[in-house]
Amino acid sequence: MDTVHFVIDKPQRWDSSFDPEMSEGAVNRLLGIRPFSEMDVTKFSKRTPLRGILKNDTRIRRFKNGEIIVRAGDYGSSAYLVLSGHARVVLNPGLPASMLGRRKSQRKGLFEIVAQLWTNPRDPEVRTQAELVQDTGVKARSSTKGAGVFLQDVPRILDEHKTAMMSAGDFFGEIAALSRTTRTATIFAVGNETELLEIRWQGLRDLLRFDDHLRHHIDRIYRERTLATHLREIPIFKKLNDEQLKRVIEQTQFGTYGDYDWSGDYKRLAKEGRHTPEKETIIAQEGDYPNGVVLIRSGFARLSQKFGHGHRTLNYLGAGCEFGLREIAHNWRQRTDAVPFQQTLRVIGYTHVIVVPTPVMEEVVLPTVPEGDLPALFTPGELAETEISDTTRKLDAGAKIGPELMEFLTENRYFNGTSSMVIDLERCTRCDDCVRACATTNEGNPRFLRHGQISGRIMVANSCMHCADPVCLIGCPTGAIHRGQVGGEVLVNQATCIGCSICSNNCPYEAIRMVEIREEDGAFMVDKDMKPIVKATKCDKCSDQIGGPACERSCPHGALKRMDMNNLDAFARWLHR
Amino acid sequence: MKGFVRRRLLWVGLLVAATVSVVSVFPVWAGATTRAAYLTGWLLFGLMVLLTGYNWFKKIPYLPLGRSELWLQFHIYAGLFTGVLFFLHVGGRWPTGWFELGLTILYAIVMASGVLGIFISRGWPKRLTARSGEVPFERIPVIRRELRERAEALALSTVPEAKSATVAEFYLRRVHDFFGGPRHFFSHLFEIRLPLNALQNDFTDLKRFLNERERQVAEQLVALVRQKDSLDYQHALQLTLRLWLFIHIPITYSLMLWAIAHIVLVYGFSAGAR
Ligand code: SF4
Ligand code: SF4
Ligand code: SF4
């Protein structure tokens, strides 16, 4: 007799639980604790019940005294709920970089630069004692249970820095997790009994979707703490007084589009030989009524315009860019002659946006903007598509670098690079001077491959691009991979890197290599189990060298350039040099 | 005006200005002193030391000594300027004696290889890019081996599948050697497609004797032959782009040694020693 199986349609993301060891007992315990005990389970969908979320998207973590839970400046994809014990948040000014398991930017002095003539080791990947010594204020430890960074002198920190206590029931880290922005403060455990519930962002997103209370709570925090600061930085909102800003903040909507884990998705597609997912979600569509100004807070969006029967990419917009302001400002001044959105905005991978609705713009914001600061009106010629305005021309990077190159950069997500290595193949003699220079400057091994995707005469080499959205930073257990304080470059602190490969697996551009390191006499370093010590290595933009990137300086033919792909004007100038 | 054109005009202008100055001042020197050749000789030697220094500069990229691109421009135009100095130094006459002849020949080789280097460095990257199939030089042997293995497996597959050895025999006779290593080096350098066309024509002739399955295999083999030909093209051009330096640099060092010996001899056997 056939047995009938009831197959539960398990959502894909639960194929791999956040913590496979999360027990039913632990879930039952969580269901009895606020805020979960107050949630209405009937409001959750059948595919993602509250119990399922707690079982698959959360894990319980215990922290020891002084252990850092989140670090200011890190990217994280989880939020935390204090279950028991205490944690302290360090208020402004935060802890110095050396206390967070990072290195202060250390540019070599002239003597050290010259001394490299005789101090550079003969063997590759040699690490000196000085490089591996951890800063005295902090210690990175790894064990079978995971790795962590510990503050060494908690009483002194409490003495010297302003901190605030967090106790059972307090929630933190949700804004950075949802908006993919950096953590704004460092939080560390106090006492050895700190127990936290870590909720990965997918779970957090669903909790917000089905629980009004939590959504309102986070909504309020976001508006109070983040929106005000963010809006104040945008020129058009600068003239608002506190009362007006409050009104704008109340009416502002925000949303996250696309997949937070776009990099994993992109990596998969790239392996299959495709780059663009079939469908890119539309945020705002050409021809539609402009219902609000879209401000991009993180991630990227594609700006396109109808062209013949298809769409032509004009540019891509990243954090800090706006969409729709010109249309709304035009309609506000020319009420009888309203125009719809003139372009389409689509999500590439992942985008977090803020939308200021048109009525608020018209009633509160635009009246405060001096006439001269408003965007130009659309001319009849522009609307009839017989002429192109300066504003559109400026925006239309596709016209400057060519549509194929534009598509190539967009499809491969190269706009993410603030310092991408581009090579002009019509000038590159394939001499490898750049590779040798990189190896000589960096422990005997080049930090990039002079190979990569090609479009026409342009190659984007496999080198760290020092991304605007550095996904390699997500999940580093010790914070060893971090942004430098001066140039924003992404660096690995060799002292606190525990060789776990999380960053290397996360990087969608294959820019991080794990290497076995050596002692100064050339012997491989091993741990107490005689296993080789492995460290993450990548291009550090030669941030410790006075002259800047050695690869670029050493190219005899000016074929190699480090370029900010968010500045396509500079790229176009270099192309047509 | 584009940046590269502007730069070239600037350097050419400097070269012309330096040449005109030296050529017009030289007769005055020559008239005023009997030792004008010493002056041009030392100028020439000093410049040659600087030019040789470019090779050392490349070995210490961490020192903030400026961009290699600028150094190369200096290297090229100063190198050309040594031609003017050399001419003035030897007084426009053919060298006498084996020592001077040796020095002149070495100088000529360095100069000629340098000019060839400029020529191919400027022109050949465009050829490589236009032909596509970009590949790092050190990966070429690996890719070539993969192609050969695929071609051999394909050719052999027809024996059991089509129950005929025609393709396999043709492969052994005509194609096997082609996949064995880099081929048609000079044809590629001079953009001559004859060897590839001949091989493709032989495939076309062969197809008359093949059944459907064998024809499919032959088509796939032709595709592999084209890939291998592209690889050989990359190999030939990339190798030459590297090889000219293997002439230019060692001969430069020989020239320097010879020039030092020349200076010692001149000072040893002339009044200039005092
Ligand atoms: S140094 Fe310049 S010319 Fe040489 S391989 Fe690198 S990019 Fe190409
Ligand atoms: S390692 Fe990868 S993800 Fe990280 S900044 Fe570099 S290219 Fe971007
Ligand atoms: S910037 Fe420095 S570390 Fe990065 S690839 Fe260039 S030479 Fe190497």
mmCIF file with all atom_site columns, C-alpha atoms and ligand atoms in Angstrom, chain A residues 421 438 442 447-448 463 539-542 549-551 562, ligand 3:
data_model
loop_
_atom_site.group_PDB
_atom_site.id
_atom_site.type_symbol
_atom_site.label_atom_id
_atom_site.label_alt_id
_atom_site.label_comp_id
_atom_site.label_asym_id
_atom_site.label_entity_id
_atom_site.label_seq_id
_atom_site.pdbx_PDB_ins_code
_atom_site.Cartn_x
_atom_site.Cartn_y
_atom_site.Cartn_z
_atom_site.occupancy
_atom_site.B_iso_or_equiv
_atom_site.pdbx_formal_charge
_atom_site.auth_seq_id
_atom_site.auth_comp_id
_atom_site.auth_asym_id
_atom_site.auth_atom_id
_atom_site.pdbx_PDB_model_num
ATOM   1  C  CA  . MET A 1 421 ? 41.502 48.159 -11.611 1.00 0.00 ? 421 MET A CA  1
ATOM   2  C  CA  . CYS A 1 438 ? 52.551 44.468 -6.690  1.00 0.00 ? 438 CYS A CA  1
ATOM   3  C  CA  . ASN A 1 442 ? 53.340 43.120 -0.971  1.00 0.00 ? 442 ASN A CA  1
ATOM   4  C  CA  . ARG A 1 447 ? 47.453 40.835 -4.741  1.00 0.00 ? 447 ARG A CA  1
ATOM   5  C  CA  . PHE A 1 448 ? 45.606 40.671 -8.046  1.00 0.00 ? 448 PHE A CA  1
ATOM   6  C  CA  . SER A 1 463 ? 41.590 42.882 -7.893  1.00 0.00 ? 463 SER A CA  1
ATOM   7  C  CA  . CYS A 1 539 ? 44.866 44.390 -2.425  1.00 0.00 ? 539 CYS A CA  1
ATOM   8  C  CA  . ASP A 1 540 ? 45.143 47.104 0.210   1.00 0.00 ? 540 ASP A CA  1
ATOM   9  C  CA  . LYS A 1 541 ? 45.530 49.875 -2.377  1.00 0.00 ? 541 LYS A CA  1
ATOM   10 C  CA  . CYS A 1 542 ? 49.147 50.089 -1.180  1.00 0.00 ? 542 CYS A CA  1
ATOM   11 C  CA  . PRO A 1 549 ? 49.144 51.991 -5.800  1.00 0.00 ? 549 PRO A CA  1
ATOM   12 C  CA  . ALA A 1 550 ? 52.355 50.426 -7.089  1.00 0.00 ? 550 ALA A CA  1
ATOM   13 C  CA  . CYS A 1 551 ? 50.531 48.625 -9.907  1.00 0.00 ? 551 CYS A CA  1
ATOM   14 C  CA  . ARG A 1 562 ? 42.452 52.569 -10.467 1.00 0.00 ? 562 ARG A CA  1
HETATM 15 S  S1  . SF4 C 2 .   ? 47.095 48.809 -5.244  1.00 0.00 ? 3   SF4 C S1  1
HETATM 16 FE FE1 . SF4 C 2 .   ? 48.946 47.867 -4.415  1.00 0.00 ? 3   SF4 C FE1 1
HETATM 17 S  S2  . SF4 C 2 .   ? 48.220 46.012 -3.411  1.00 0.00 ? 3   SF4 C S2  1
HETATM 18 FE FE2 . SF4 C 2 .   ? 46.588 46.689 -4.764  1.00 0.00 ? 3   SF4 C FE2 1
HETATM 19 S  S3  . SF4 C 2 .   ? 46.915 45.559 -6.678  1.00 0.00 ? 3   SF4 C S3  1
HETATM 20 FE FE3 . SF4 C 2 .   ? 47.940 47.530 -6.871  1.00 0.00 ? 3   SF4 C FE3 1
HETATM 21 S  S4  . SF4 C 2 .   ? 50.034 47.140 -6.226  1.00 0.00 ? 3   SF4 C S4  1
HETATM 22 FE FE4 . SF4 C 2 .   ? 48.811 45.428 -5.504  1.00 0.00 ? 3   SF4 C FE4 1
#
